[in-house]
Amino acid sequence: MRHEEGCAVGEFRDPHYGIRLGWTGYPPSVGDWSPVVTRTTGALIVVHGEHFGNGTRSAVASEAWDGRGASQKLRELYEADSSYFVSRLNGWFAGVIIDFARGTVLLFNDRYGMGRLYLHCGRDEFLFASEAKSLLRVRPQLRAINSGSLAELLRYNCVLNDSTLFAGVSLLPRASAWEFKAGGNLDRRKYFSFQEWEEQSSLSPATFHQAYTDTVSRVFPTYAREQGDVGISLTAGLDTRQIMAALGEACKDHPCFTFDGTFGELFDSRTARKLAAVHQSPFEIIRIDERFLKHFGEYARRAIYLSDGTHDAFGAHDVFFNEIARRIAPVRLTGKFGSEVVRIRNIVPSYIYPSGFLLPEIGELVRRLPPFPELKRGLHPLTAVVGWEIPWHEYGRLKVEQSQLVMRTPYMDNELVKLMYSAPADARARGSLQERYVSERSPEFGAFMSNLGRFASVGGMARNNPVLTQLASGALRALFKVEYIYLYGTPHWLTAVDRRLSRWHLERWLSGRQKWEGYRIWMTDRFSGFLRETLLSTNARFGDFFVEKRVKTMLMQHLAGTHNHITEINKVLTVELICSTLLKEGAFDHRAGARDGISGAPQDVF
């Protein structure tokens, strides 16, 4: 789990109780300063993650846990009322509390389940870790894929509920406070239910808008307290722009950056540069470069390994981008999940595969799974987002990002999410909350058009002119669609045409404005060697789940430029890398942990 230089590592052992704990993380996450020993009870607390209080300065834990002050705030919060300690935490976290006086061990996580704990319950042991690979390393019998979970991964691009890809390994359910007592008795308590927020009455539009404005203005700055150490990840959209508006002039204390590709400067980059210039914030563009294209195979392996197989092979760029972002600032403040929490955006796909691609037994399991919208029918729409879609589908990308730096987003702050449950019926559907906030709070950030045409200011004409806004929005959405079709959803016939016209480099004309991901094109030239070496190898393992002959035909068709099989090849490559990096005997020997001599299986973990 010690993946990069700069990780702090610690360990606690108590042979008498049969406990062995280890932890690792980047500053300034609270995990760096664990464990904390309370004065009154002598309880030992180990937490991995961050807490942001409730946005009120008078609260015991009103500030983010930063530096060594985190230990003191953690201790004070626990000593104030240990019975409500976990429920008062606000953030993404997982932790353990060993109460020696009571003879108990409490295992807990956040109310969304973003602070994952992987579990294995054996005959004489209870093992847990924040990364599945730790369990797979010390218990080789767990290195097997659960076919039902694989079917979910293929259908929805994520495993559902509290299951994992690996047989015998499960997840600690969200909002858990599991207490182990003397004799091995386990009390599986849940300290929070979304029903508590769902039962709130809806506020009137005026009351809600005022509450939303006050909450954003108070809460968002708590995520950027460390001057210089928090970098702001900018786009042209509304989510990061609202963060900038909430910070105001304080933006100048934070370096800003954005991500870009190889086809020319994105609209995101041009707009982000203008946003950073409002208060003279330092600004950089992190681009896909020759290093990534040349070493894609290694980045893909790392994406799979770091995420425990929950991210795609074609998410390799997330490793590349964030390892560079760490050099700019150790903490990345992002607008992640703003579109899902404040507006309405569906994020879980329901993939369908061509006949003869999956082995019959796996194919049948996939076919039995209904489209994802059917699964969440009858569920509160916001609960479906924050309790299902984000923790299941977005966890893999987030885990890769967290392996390189500390990730923060204010959009899943408890106070904001709770408030959104009381929004008027159409508030999220209209999608105007963020735009209105920026216009009223910091109109200078509304002078530049968003990626979907909001804040339209064209040719010096009046901002928010409804006709211009509509035209700009329509044009940008159309451009987005064109780029998506060209880079991802290209039909086979158009793929063949594109290949025949390759000398004209149509990608320079049809992409690079809204989207930069050129995997469909890179596969045919830059990644072809790695794909052949990996998927045509006699040692490949994907044949346990996919029809090898069909996969090899698809691969050769795509490399020849006659067909577009990007989705299928991505899935096959992902599964193959899961097998080679997480399941294969000796797959862990090259990791930093083994080199540094901190490996070894705990015989008893309780």
Coordinates of C-alpha atoms in Angstrom, one line a residue:
M1 CA 0.0 0.0 0.0
R2 CA 3.0 2.3 0.1
H3 CA 2.8 3.1 -3.5
E4 CA 4.8 6.4 -3.8
E5 CA 7.6 8.2 -2.1
G6 CA 6.5 10.6 0.6
C7 CA 3.9 8.3 2.1
A8 CA 4.0 8.2 5.9
V9 CA 3.9 4.7 7.4
G10 CA 3.2 3.6 10.9
E11 CA 2.4 0.4 12.8
F12 CA 0.9 -0.7 16.1
R13 CA 1.1 -4.1 17.7
D14 CA -0.3 -5.6 20.9
P15 CA 0.5 -9.3 21.2
H16 CA -1.7 -9.6 24.3
Y17 CA -4.9 -8.6 22.4
G18 CA -3.7 -10.2 19.1
I19 CA -3.9 -6.9 17.3
R20 CA -1.6 -5.6 14.6
L21 CA -2.4 -2.5 12.6
G22 CA -0.5 -0.5 10.0
W23 CA -1.4 2.7 8.1
T24 CA 0.0 4.8 5.4
G25 CA -1.0 8.1 3.7
Y26 CA 0.1 11.5 2.4
P27 CA 0.3 14.7 4.4
P28 CA -1.9 16.4 5.5
S29 CA -4.4 13.5 5.8
V30 CA -5.2 12.6 9.4
G31 CA -3.9 9.1 8.9
D32 CA -0.4 10.4 9.0
W33 CA -0.7 11.3 12.6
S34 CA -2.4 8.1 13.8
P35 CA -2.6 6.6 16.3
V36 CA -4.2 9.0 18.8
V37 CA -4.4 8.0 22.5
T38 CA -7.2 9.6 24.5
R39 CA -6.3 11.0 27.9
T40 CA -9.5 9.9 29.7
T41 CA -9.9 6.3 28.6
G42 CA -6.6 5.4 27.0
A43 CA -8.4 4.4 23.9
L44 CA -6.3 4.1 20.7
I45 CA -7.8 5.6 17.5
V46 CA -6.4 5.0 14.0
V47 CA -8.2 7.0 11.3
H48 CA -7.4 7.1 7.6
G49 CA -9.0 10.1 5.9
E50 CA -10.1 13.6 6.6
H51 CA -12.7 15.4 8.7
F52 CA -14.2 18.8 7.9
G53 CA -16.4 19.5 10.9
N54 CA -19.9 20.9 10.2
G55 CA -18.9 24.2 8.8
T56 CA -19.4 26.1 12.0
R57 CA -16.5 27.7 13.7
S58 CA -17.9 27.1 17.2
A59 CA -17.9 23.3 16.8
V60 CA -15.2 21.1 18.5
A61 CA -14.0 19.9 15.2
S62 CA -14.7 23.0 13.1
E63 CA -11.6 23.0 10.9
A64 CA -10.1 20.5 8.6
W65 CA -7.6 18.1 10.2
D66 CA -4.4 19.6 9.0
G67 CA -0.9 18.9 10.3
R68 CA -0.3 17.8 13.9
G69 CA -3.4 19.8 15.0
A70 CA -5.4 16.9 13.6
S71 CA -4.5 14.6 16.5
Q72 CA -5.6 17.1 19.1
K73 CA -8.9 17.7 17.3
L74 CA -9.5 14.0 16.9
R75 CA -8.8 13.5 20.6
E76 CA -11.1 16.3 21.7
L77 CA -13.9 15.1 19.5
Y78 CA -13.7 11.6 21.0
E79 CA -13.4 12.7 24.6
A80 CA -16.4 15.1 24.2
D81 CA -18.7 12.2 23.6
S82 CA -17.3 8.9 22.5
S83 CA -20.8 7.4 21.8
Y84 CA -21.4 9.9 19.0
F85 CA -17.8 10.2 17.8
V86 CA -18.3 8.5 14.5
S87 CA -21.6 10.1 13.6
R88 CA -20.1 13.5 14.1
L89 CA -17.3 13.0 11.5
N90 CA -17.7 14.6 8.1
G91 CA -15.6 13.4 5.2
W92 CA -14.3 10.2 3.7
F93 CA -12.7 8.0 6.2
A94 CA -12.2 4.6 7.8
G95 CA -10.9 3.8 11.1
V96 CA -10.4 1.6 14.2
I97 CA -10.8 2.4 17.9
I98 CA -9.3 0.1 20.5
D99 CA -10.9 0.7 23.9
F100 CA -8.6 -1.1 26.3
A101 CA -10.8 -0.3 29.3
R102 CA -13.9 -1.8 27.8
G103 CA -12.1 -4.6 25.9
T104 CA -13.6 -3.6 22.6
V105 CA -12.5 -2.8 19.0
L106 CA -14.7 -0.6 16.9
L107 CA -14.3 -0.7 13.1
F108 CA -16.0 2.2 11.2
N109 CA -16.3 4.1 8.0
D110 CA -18.0 7.2 6.6
R111 CA -21.7 7.3 5.8
Y112 CA -21.2 7.1 2.0
G113 CA -18.8 4.2 2.1
M114 CA -16.1 6.2 0.2
G115 CA -13.5 5.2 2.9
R116 CA -13.5 1.5 1.9
L117 CA -12.5 -1.4 4.2
Y118 CA -12.1 -4.8 2.6
L119 CA -13.0 -7.7 4.9
H120 CA -12.2 -11.4 5.2
C121 CA -13.6 -13.5 8.0
G122 CA -11.7 -16.7 8.5
R123 CA -12.1 -19.5 11.0
D124 CA -9.9 -18.0 13.6
E125 CA -9.3 -14.5 12.3
F126 CA -10.9 -11.3 11.1
L127 CA -8.8 -9.5 8.5
F128 CA -9.5 -6.0 7.1
A129 CA -7.6 -3.5 4.9
S130 CA -8.3 -0.4 3.0
E131 CA -7.0 -2.1 -0.1
A132 CA -7.9 -5.6 -1.2
K133 CA -4.4 -6.4 -2.4
S134 CA -3.2 -6.6 1.2
L135 CA -5.7 -9.4 1.9
L136 CA -4.8 -11.1 -1.4
R137 CA -1.1 -11.0 -0.5
V138 CA -1.4 -12.6 2.9
R139 CA -4.1 -15.1 2.1
P140 CA -3.5 -16.6 -1.4
Q141 CA -6.7 -18.5 -1.3
L142 CA -8.6 -15.2 -1.9
R143 CA -6.9 -14.7 -5.3
A144 CA -9.9 -15.8 -7.3
I145 CA -12.5 -13.7 -9.2
N146 CA -16.2 -14.0 -8.2
S147 CA -18.1 -14.6 -11.4
G148 CA -21.2 -12.8 -10.3
S149 CA -19.2 -9.7 -9.4
L150 CA -17.4 -9.9 -12.7
A151 CA -20.7 -9.9 -14.5
E152 CA -21.7 -6.7 -12.6
L153 CA -18.4 -5.1 -13.5
L154 CA -18.9 -5.9 -17.2
R155 CA -22.5 -4.7 -17.2
Y156 CA -22.3 -1.6 -15.0
N157 CA -18.5 -0.9 -14.9
C158 CA -18.6 -1.5 -11.1
V159 CA -19.4 -4.1 -8.6
L160 CA -22.7 -3.5 -6.6
N161 CA -23.6 -3.4 -2.9
D162 CA -21.0 -4.7 -0.5
S163 CA -19.4 -7.3 -2.8
T164 CA -16.0 -7.2 -4.4
L165 CA -14.4 -8.8 -7.4
F166 CA -12.7 -11.4 -5.1
A167 CA -14.1 -14.5 -3.7
G168 CA -14.2 -14.4 0.1
V169 CA -13.6 -10.7 0.3
S170 CA -16.5 -8.2 1.1
L171 CA -16.8 -4.6 2.0
L172 CA -17.7 -3.0 5.3
P173 CA -21.2 -1.5 4.6
R174 CA -21.4 2.3 4.6
A175 CA -22.0 4.0 7.9
S176 CA -20.9 1.0 9.8
A177 CA -19.7 0.9 13.4
W178 CA -18.9 -2.7 14.0
E179 CA -17.9 -3.4 17.6
F180 CA -15.9 -6.5 18.5
K181 CA -16.3 -7.5 22.2
A182 CA -14.4 -9.9 24.4
G183 CA -14.9 -13.4 23.3
G184 CA -15.2 -12.5 19.7
N185 CA -18.9 -11.3 19.8
L186 CA -19.6 -8.8 17.0
D187 CA -22.3 -6.1 17.1
R188 CA -22.9 -4.9 13.5
R189 CA -24.3 -1.4 14.1
K190 CA -25.2 1.2 11.5
Y191 CA -25.0 4.7 12.8
F192 CA -26.7 6.5 9.9
S193 CA -29.5 6.0 7.3
F194 CA -30.2 8.2 4.4
Q195 CA -33.9 8.0 5.4
E196 CA -33.1 10.6 8.1
W197 CA -32.4 13.1 5.3
E198 CA -35.1 11.9 3.0
E199 CA -37.8 12.6 5.6
Q200 CA -37.0 16.3 5.7
S201 CA -39.6 18.7 4.4
S202 CA -38.9 20.6 1.2
L203 CA -38.0 24.2 1.6
S204 CA -39.6 27.1 -0.3
P205 CA -37.5 28.2 -3.3
A206 CA -36.5 31.5 -1.6
T207 CA -35.6 29.8 1.7
F208 CA -33.7 27.0 0.0
H209 CA -31.7 29.4 -2.2
Q210 CA -30.6 31.4 0.9
A211 CA -29.7 28.3 2.7
Y212 CA -27.8 27.0 -0.3
T213 CA -25.9 30.3 -0.6
D214 CA -25.0 30.4 3.1
T215 CA -23.9 26.8 3.2
V216 CA -21.6 27.0 0.1
S217 CA -20.1 30.2 1.3
R218 CA -19.4 28.8 4.8
V219 CA -18.4 25.2 3.9
F220 CA -16.4 25.4 0.7
P221 CA -13.5 27.5 2.1
T222 CA -12.9 24.8 4.8
Y223 CA -11.6 22.5 2.1
A224 CA -8.9 25.0 1.1
R225 CA -7.5 26.1 4.5
E226 CA -3.8 25.2 3.8
Q227 CA -2.4 28.0 1.7
G228 CA -0.1 26.9 -1.0
D229 CA -0.6 23.2 -0.3
V230 CA -4.1 23.0 -1.9
G231 CA -4.1 23.1 -5.6
I232 CA -7.4 23.8 -7.4
S233 CA -8.2 21.5 -10.4
L234 CA -10.0 23.7 -12.8
T235 CA -12.3 23.1 -15.8
A236 CA -14.6 25.3 -17.8
G237 CA -17.7 23.9 -16.0
L238 CA -19.8 25.1 -13.1
D239 CA -18.5 22.7 -10.4
T240 CA -15.0 24.2 -10.0
R241 CA -16.2 27.7 -10.9
Q242 CA -18.5 27.7 -7.9
I243 CA -15.5 26.7 -5.7
M244 CA -13.6 29.7 -7.1
A245 CA -16.5 32.0 -6.4
A246 CA -16.8 30.7 -2.8
L247 CA -13.1 31.3 -2.2
G248 CA -13.1 34.8 -3.9
E249 CA -9.7 36.6 -3.4
A250 CA -8.3 33.6 -1.5
C251 CA -7.9 31.9 -4.9
K252 CA -4.6 33.8 -5.2
D253 CA -3.2 31.6 -2.4
H254 CA -3.7 28.4 -4.4
P255 CA -2.0 27.1 -7.5
C256 CA -4.4 26.1 -10.3
F257 CA -4.1 23.5 -13.0
T258 CA -6.1 21.6 -15.6
F259 CA -5.6 18.5 -17.7
D260 CA -5.2 18.5 -21.5
G261 CA -4.4 16.1 -24.4
T262 CA -2.4 16.0 -27.6
F263 CA -4.9 17.4 -30.2
G264 CA -4.7 21.1 -29.3
E265 CA -5.7 23.2 -26.4
L266 CA -9.1 22.3 -24.9
F267 CA -11.9 24.8 -24.2
D268 CA -11.4 23.7 -20.6
S269 CA -7.8 24.9 -20.7
R270 CA -8.4 28.2 -22.3
T271 CA -11.2 29.0 -19.9
A272 CA -9.4 27.7 -16.8
R273 CA -6.5 30.0 -17.6
K274 CA -8.9 33.0 -17.6
L275 CA -10.5 31.9 -14.4
A276 CA -7.1 31.6 -12.7
A277 CA -6.1 35.0 -13.9
V278 CA -9.1 36.7 -12.2
H279 CA -7.1 36.8 -8.9
Q280 CA -3.7 36.1 -10.4
S281 CA -3.6 32.5 -9.2
P282 CA -0.6 30.5 -10.5
F283 CA -1.7 28.3 -13.4
E284 CA -0.4 25.2 -15.2
I285 CA -1.6 22.9 -17.9
I286 CA -0.8 19.2 -17.4
R287 CA -0.7 17.5 -20.8
I288 CA -0.6 14.0 -22.1
D289 CA 2.9 13.7 -23.5
E290 CA 5.3 11.3 -25.1
R291 CA 6.2 9.7 -21.7
F292 CA 2.6 8.6 -21.2
L293 CA 2.1 7.3 -24.7
K294 CA 5.4 5.4 -24.6
H295 CA 4.8 3.9 -21.2
F296 CA 1.1 3.4 -21.4
G297 CA 1.4 -0.3 -20.4
E298 CA 3.0 0.5 -17.1
Y299 CA 0.4 3.2 -16.3
A300 CA -2.4 0.8 -17.2
R301 CA -1.0 -1.8 -14.8
R302 CA -0.7 0.7 -12.1
A303 CA -4.2 1.9 -12.6
I304 CA -5.5 -1.7 -12.1
Y305 CA -3.2 -2.4 -9.2
L306 CA -3.8 0.8 -7.3
S307 CA -7.5 0.5 -7.6
D308 CA -7.8 -3.2 -6.8
G309 CA -9.3 -3.7 -10.2
T310 CA -12.1 -1.2 -9.7
H311 CA -10.7 1.2 -12.4
D312 CA -10.3 0.6 -16.2
A313 CA -7.1 -0.1 -18.0
F314 CA -8.0 2.9 -20.2
G315 CA -8.0 5.0 -17.0
A316 CA -4.3 4.9 -17.1
H317 CA -4.1 8.7 -17.6
D318 CA -5.4 9.2 -14.1
V319 CA -2.1 7.9 -12.7
F320 CA -0.1 10.1 -15.0
F321 CA -2.1 13.3 -14.4
N322 CA -2.2 13.1 -10.7
E323 CA 1.5 12.1 -10.1
I324 CA 2.3 15.4 -11.9
A325 CA -0.4 17.3 -10.0
R326 CA 1.3 16.2 -6.7
R327 CA 4.4 18.2 -7.7
I328 CA 2.2 21.3 -7.9
A329 CA 0.4 20.7 -4.6
P330 CA 0.0 17.7 -2.3
V331 CA -3.8 18.3 -2.0
R332 CA -6.1 18.5 -5.0
L333 CA -9.3 20.4 -4.5
T334 CA -11.8 19.4 -7.2
G335 CA -15.4 19.9 -8.2
K336 CA -16.0 16.2 -8.4
F337 CA -19.6 15.1 -8.0
G338 CA -21.0 18.6 -8.2
S339 CA -23.0 17.7 -11.3
E340 CA -24.4 14.6 -9.5
V341 CA -25.3 16.2 -6.2
V342 CA -26.4 19.7 -7.1
R343 CA -27.7 18.9 -10.6
I344 CA -28.9 15.6 -12.2
R345 CA -26.4 13.5 -14.0
N346 CA -26.5 9.7 -14.4
I347 CA -23.1 8.1 -14.3
V348 CA -23.6 4.3 -14.3
P349 CA -23.8 2.7 -17.8
S350 CA -25.5 -0.5 -18.8
Y351 CA -23.2 -2.2 -21.3
I352 CA -24.4 -4.7 -23.9
Y353 CA -21.8 -6.9 -25.6
P354 CA -21.9 -8.6 -29.0
S355 CA -22.7 -12.3 -29.3
G356 CA -19.8 -14.7 -29.0
F357 CA -17.7 -12.2 -27.0
L358 CA -18.3 -13.6 -23.5
L359 CA -18.1 -17.3 -22.5
P360 CA -21.6 -18.7 -22.2
E361 CA -21.7 -18.9 -18.3
I362 CA -20.5 -15.3 -17.9
G363 CA -22.6 -14.0 -20.8
E364 CA -25.7 -15.5 -19.2
L365 CA -24.9 -13.8 -15.9
V366 CA -24.5 -10.5 -17.7
R367 CA -27.7 -10.9 -19.6
R368 CA -29.7 -11.5 -16.5
L369 CA -28.7 -8.1 -15.0
P370 CA -31.3 -5.5 -15.7
P371 CA -30.4 -1.9 -16.9
F372 CA -29.1 0.1 -14.0
P373 CA -32.1 2.5 -14.0
E374 CA -34.3 -0.4 -13.2
L375 CA -32.3 -1.3 -10.1
K376 CA -32.7 2.2 -8.6
R377 CA -36.4 2.5 -9.4
G378 CA -38.3 3.6 -6.3
L379 CA -35.1 4.8 -4.6
H380 CA -34.8 8.5 -3.6
P381 CA -32.9 10.0 -6.6
L382 CA -30.3 11.7 -4.4
T383 CA -29.7 8.6 -2.3
A384 CA -29.2 6.6 -5.5
V385 CA -26.4 9.1 -6.4
V386 CA -24.5 9.5 -3.1
G387 CA -25.3 6.0 -1.6
W388 CA -25.0 3.9 -4.8
E389 CA -23.6 5.5 -8.0
I390 CA -20.7 7.5 -6.6
P391 CA -19.4 4.9 -4.0
W392 CA -19.7 2.1 -6.5
H393 CA -18.9 3.5 -9.9
E394 CA -16.6 6.4 -9.1
Y395 CA -14.5 4.8 -6.4
G396 CA -12.0 3.2 -8.8
R397 CA -10.9 6.5 -10.4
L398 CA -10.9 8.2 -7.0
K399 CA -8.7 5.5 -5.5
V400 CA -6.2 5.9 -8.3
E401 CA -6.1 9.7 -7.7
Q402 CA -5.8 9.2 -3.9
S403 CA -2.8 7.0 -4.5
Q404 CA -0.9 10.0 -5.8
L405 CA -2.2 12.9 -3.6
V406 CA -5.0 13.9 -1.2
M407 CA -8.3 14.4 -3.0
R408 CA -11.0 16.8 -1.7
T409 CA -14.4 17.8 -3.0
P410 CA -16.8 20.0 -1.0
Y411 CA -19.8 18.6 -3.0
M412 CA -20.1 15.6 -0.7
D413 CA -19.9 17.6 2.5
N414 CA -22.5 16.2 4.9
E415 CA -24.1 19.7 5.4
L416 CA -24.5 20.3 1.7
V417 CA -25.8 16.9 0.8
K418 CA -28.3 17.0 3.7
L419 CA -29.5 20.4 2.4
M420 CA -30.0 19.1 -1.1
Y421 CA -32.5 16.6 0.2
S422 CA -34.7 19.6 1.2
A423 CA -34.5 21.2 -2.2
P424 CA -37.7 22.2 -4.0
A425 CA -38.8 19.4 -6.3
D426 CA -37.3 20.9 -9.5
A427 CA -34.2 22.6 -8.1
R428 CA -31.8 19.9 -9.2
A429 CA -33.5 19.4 -12.5
R430 CA -33.3 23.1 -13.5
G431 CA -29.5 23.0 -12.8
S432 CA -29.3 26.8 -12.2
L433 CA -28.1 26.8 -8.5
Q434 CA -24.4 27.1 -9.3
E435 CA -24.8 29.6 -12.0
R436 CA -26.9 31.8 -9.8
Y437 CA -24.5 31.5 -6.9
V438 CA -21.5 32.6 -9.1
S439 CA -23.5 35.5 -10.6
E440 CA -24.5 36.8 -7.3
R441 CA -21.4 36.1 -5.2
S442 CA -18.5 36.6 -7.6
P443 CA -19.8 37.8 -11.0
E444 CA -16.2 38.2 -12.3
F445 CA -16.1 34.3 -12.6
G446 CA -19.3 34.5 -14.7
A447 CA -17.6 36.5 -17.5
F448 CA -16.5 33.4 -19.3
M449 CA -18.7 30.9 -21.0
S450 CA -18.9 27.4 -19.5
N451 CA -18.3 24.2 -21.4
L452 CA -22.1 23.9 -22.0
G453 CA -22.8 27.5 -22.9
R454 CA -23.7 28.9 -19.4
F455 CA -22.6 32.5 -18.6
A456 CA -22.7 33.2 -22.3
S457 CA -20.8 36.4 -23.1
V458 CA -20.3 36.5 -26.9
G459 CA -18.6 39.3 -28.9
G460 CA -18.9 41.8 -26.1
M461 CA -22.8 41.6 -26.0
A462 CA -24.7 41.4 -22.8
R463 CA -24.1 38.4 -20.7
N464 CA -27.0 36.0 -20.2
N465 CA -28.7 37.1 -23.4
P466 CA -31.2 34.3 -23.7
V467 CA -30.9 33.9 -27.5
L468 CA -27.1 33.9 -27.5
T469 CA -27.1 31.6 -24.5
Q470 CA -29.3 29.1 -26.3
L471 CA -27.3 29.3 -29.5
A472 CA -24.0 28.9 -27.6
S473 CA -25.3 26.0 -25.5
G474 CA -26.6 24.2 -28.6
A475 CA -23.4 24.6 -30.5
L476 CA -21.2 23.4 -27.6
R477 CA -23.4 20.4 -26.9
A478 CA -23.3 19.5 -30.6
L479 CA -19.5 19.8 -30.6
F480 CA -19.4 17.6 -27.5
K481 CA -21.5 15.0 -29.3
V482 CA -19.3 15.1 -32.5
E483 CA -16.1 14.6 -30.5
Y484 CA -17.6 11.8 -28.4
I485 CA -18.7 10.0 -31.5
Y486 CA -15.4 10.4 -33.2
L487 CA -13.2 9.5 -30.2
Y488 CA -15.4 6.8 -28.6
G489 CA -18.6 5.7 -30.3
T490 CA -17.3 5.7 -33.9
P491 CA -19.3 3.2 -35.9
H492 CA -17.3 0.5 -37.8
W493 CA -17.9 2.1 -41.3
L494 CA -16.7 5.5 -40.1
T495 CA -13.7 3.9 -38.4
A496 CA -12.7 2.5 -41.7
V497 CA -13.2 5.8 -43.5
D498 CA -11.1 7.5 -40.8
R499 CA -8.3 5.0 -41.3
R500 CA -8.2 5.5 -45.0
L501 CA -8.0 9.3 -44.5
S502 CA -5.4 8.9 -41.7
R503 CA -2.8 11.0 -43.5
W504 CA -5.2 14.0 -43.2
H505 CA -5.2 13.6 -39.3
L506 CA -8.9 14.2 -38.9
E507 CA -8.4 14.1 -35.1
R508 CA -6.9 17.5 -35.3
W509 CA -10.2 18.8 -36.7
L510 CA -12.8 16.6 -35.0
S511 CA -11.4 16.5 -31.5
G512 CA -9.4 18.4 -29.0
R513 CA -11.9 21.1 -28.2
Q514 CA -14.1 19.4 -25.5
K515 CA -12.5 15.9 -25.3
W516 CA -8.9 14.9 -25.4
E517 CA -9.1 11.1 -24.8
G518 CA -7.7 9.5 -28.0
Y519 CA -7.6 5.9 -26.9
R520 CA -9.4 4.6 -30.0
I521 CA -6.8 6.2 -32.2
W522 CA -3.8 5.5 -29.9
M523 CA -4.7 1.8 -29.8
T524 CA -4.0 1.4 -33.5
D525 CA -0.5 3.0 -33.5
R526 CA 1.0 3.9 -30.1
F527 CA -0.4 1.0 -28.0
S528 CA -0.6 -1.7 -30.5
G529 CA 2.7 -3.4 -29.3
F530 CA 1.5 -3.6 -25.7
L531 CA -1.9 -4.8 -26.7
R532 CA -0.5 -7.6 -28.9
E533 CA 2.1 -8.6 -26.2
T534 CA -0.6 -8.7 -23.5
L535 CA -3.7 -10.2 -25.2
L536 CA -2.0 -12.5 -27.7
S537 CA 0.3 -14.0 -25.2
T538 CA 0.0 -17.8 -24.5
N539 CA 0.1 -16.9 -20.8
A540 CA -3.0 -14.7 -21.0
R541 CA -5.7 -15.5 -18.5
F542 CA -8.7 -13.6 -20.0
G543 CA -9.8 -16.8 -21.7
D544 CA -11.3 -17.9 -18.4
F545 CA -14.1 -15.4 -19.1
F546 CA -14.0 -14.3 -22.8
V547 CA -14.0 -16.2 -26.0
E548 CA -10.3 -16.0 -27.0
K549 CA -10.8 -16.4 -30.8
R550 CA -13.4 -13.7 -30.8
V551 CA -11.3 -11.3 -28.7
K552 CA -8.2 -11.8 -31.0
T553 CA -10.3 -11.2 -34.1
M554 CA -11.7 -7.9 -32.5
L555 CA -8.2 -6.9 -31.6
M556 CA -6.8 -7.4 -35.1
Q557 CA -9.8 -5.6 -36.6
H558 CA -9.3 -2.6 -34.3
L559 CA -5.5 -2.5 -34.9
A560 CA -6.2 -2.7 -38.7
G561 CA -8.5 0.4 -38.4
T562 CA -11.5 -1.4 -39.9
H563 CA -13.6 -1.6 -36.7
N564 CA -14.0 0.1 -33.4
H565 CA -13.9 -2.3 -30.4
I566 CA -12.6 0.1 -27.8
T567 CA -15.2 -0.9 -25.1
E568 CA -14.6 -4.6 -25.5
I569 CA -10.8 -4.4 -25.7
N570 CA -10.8 -2.1 -22.6
K571 CA -12.8 -4.7 -20.7
V572 CA -10.6 -7.6 -21.8
L573 CA -7.4 -5.7 -21.0
T574 CA -8.8 -4.7 -17.6
V575 CA -9.6 -8.3 -16.6
E576 CA -6.2 -9.5 -18.0
L577 CA -4.3 -7.0 -15.9
I578 CA -6.4 -7.8 -12.8
C579 CA -5.3 -11.4 -13.3
S580 CA -1.6 -10.5 -13.8
T581 CA -1.2 -7.8 -11.2
L582 CA -3.5 -9.0 -8.4
L583 CA -4.2 -12.7 -8.8
K584 CA -0.9 -14.1 -10.1
E585 CA 1.5 -15.8 -7.7
G586 CA 4.4 -13.4 -7.1
A587 CA 2.5 -10.4 -8.5
F588 CA 3.1 -8.4 -5.3
D589 CA 6.9 -9.0 -5.1
H590 CA 7.8 -5.8 -7.1
R591 CA 5.8 -3.4 -4.9
A592 CA 7.4 -0.8 -2.8
G593 CA 6.1 -2.4 0.4
A594 CA 8.1 -5.6 -0.3
R595 CA 11.2 -3.7 -1.1
D596 CA 11.0 -1.7 2.1
G597 CA 10.6 -4.8 4.3
I598 CA 7.2 -3.9 5.7
S599 CA 5.4 -7.0 4.3
G600 CA 4.4 -10.1 6.2
A601 CA 1.2 -11.7 7.2
P602 CA -0.3 -10.9 10.6
Q603 CA -1.4 -14.2 12.1
D604 CA -4.1 -12.6 14.2
V605 CA -6.0 -9.4 13.4
F606 CA -8.8 -8.5 15.9

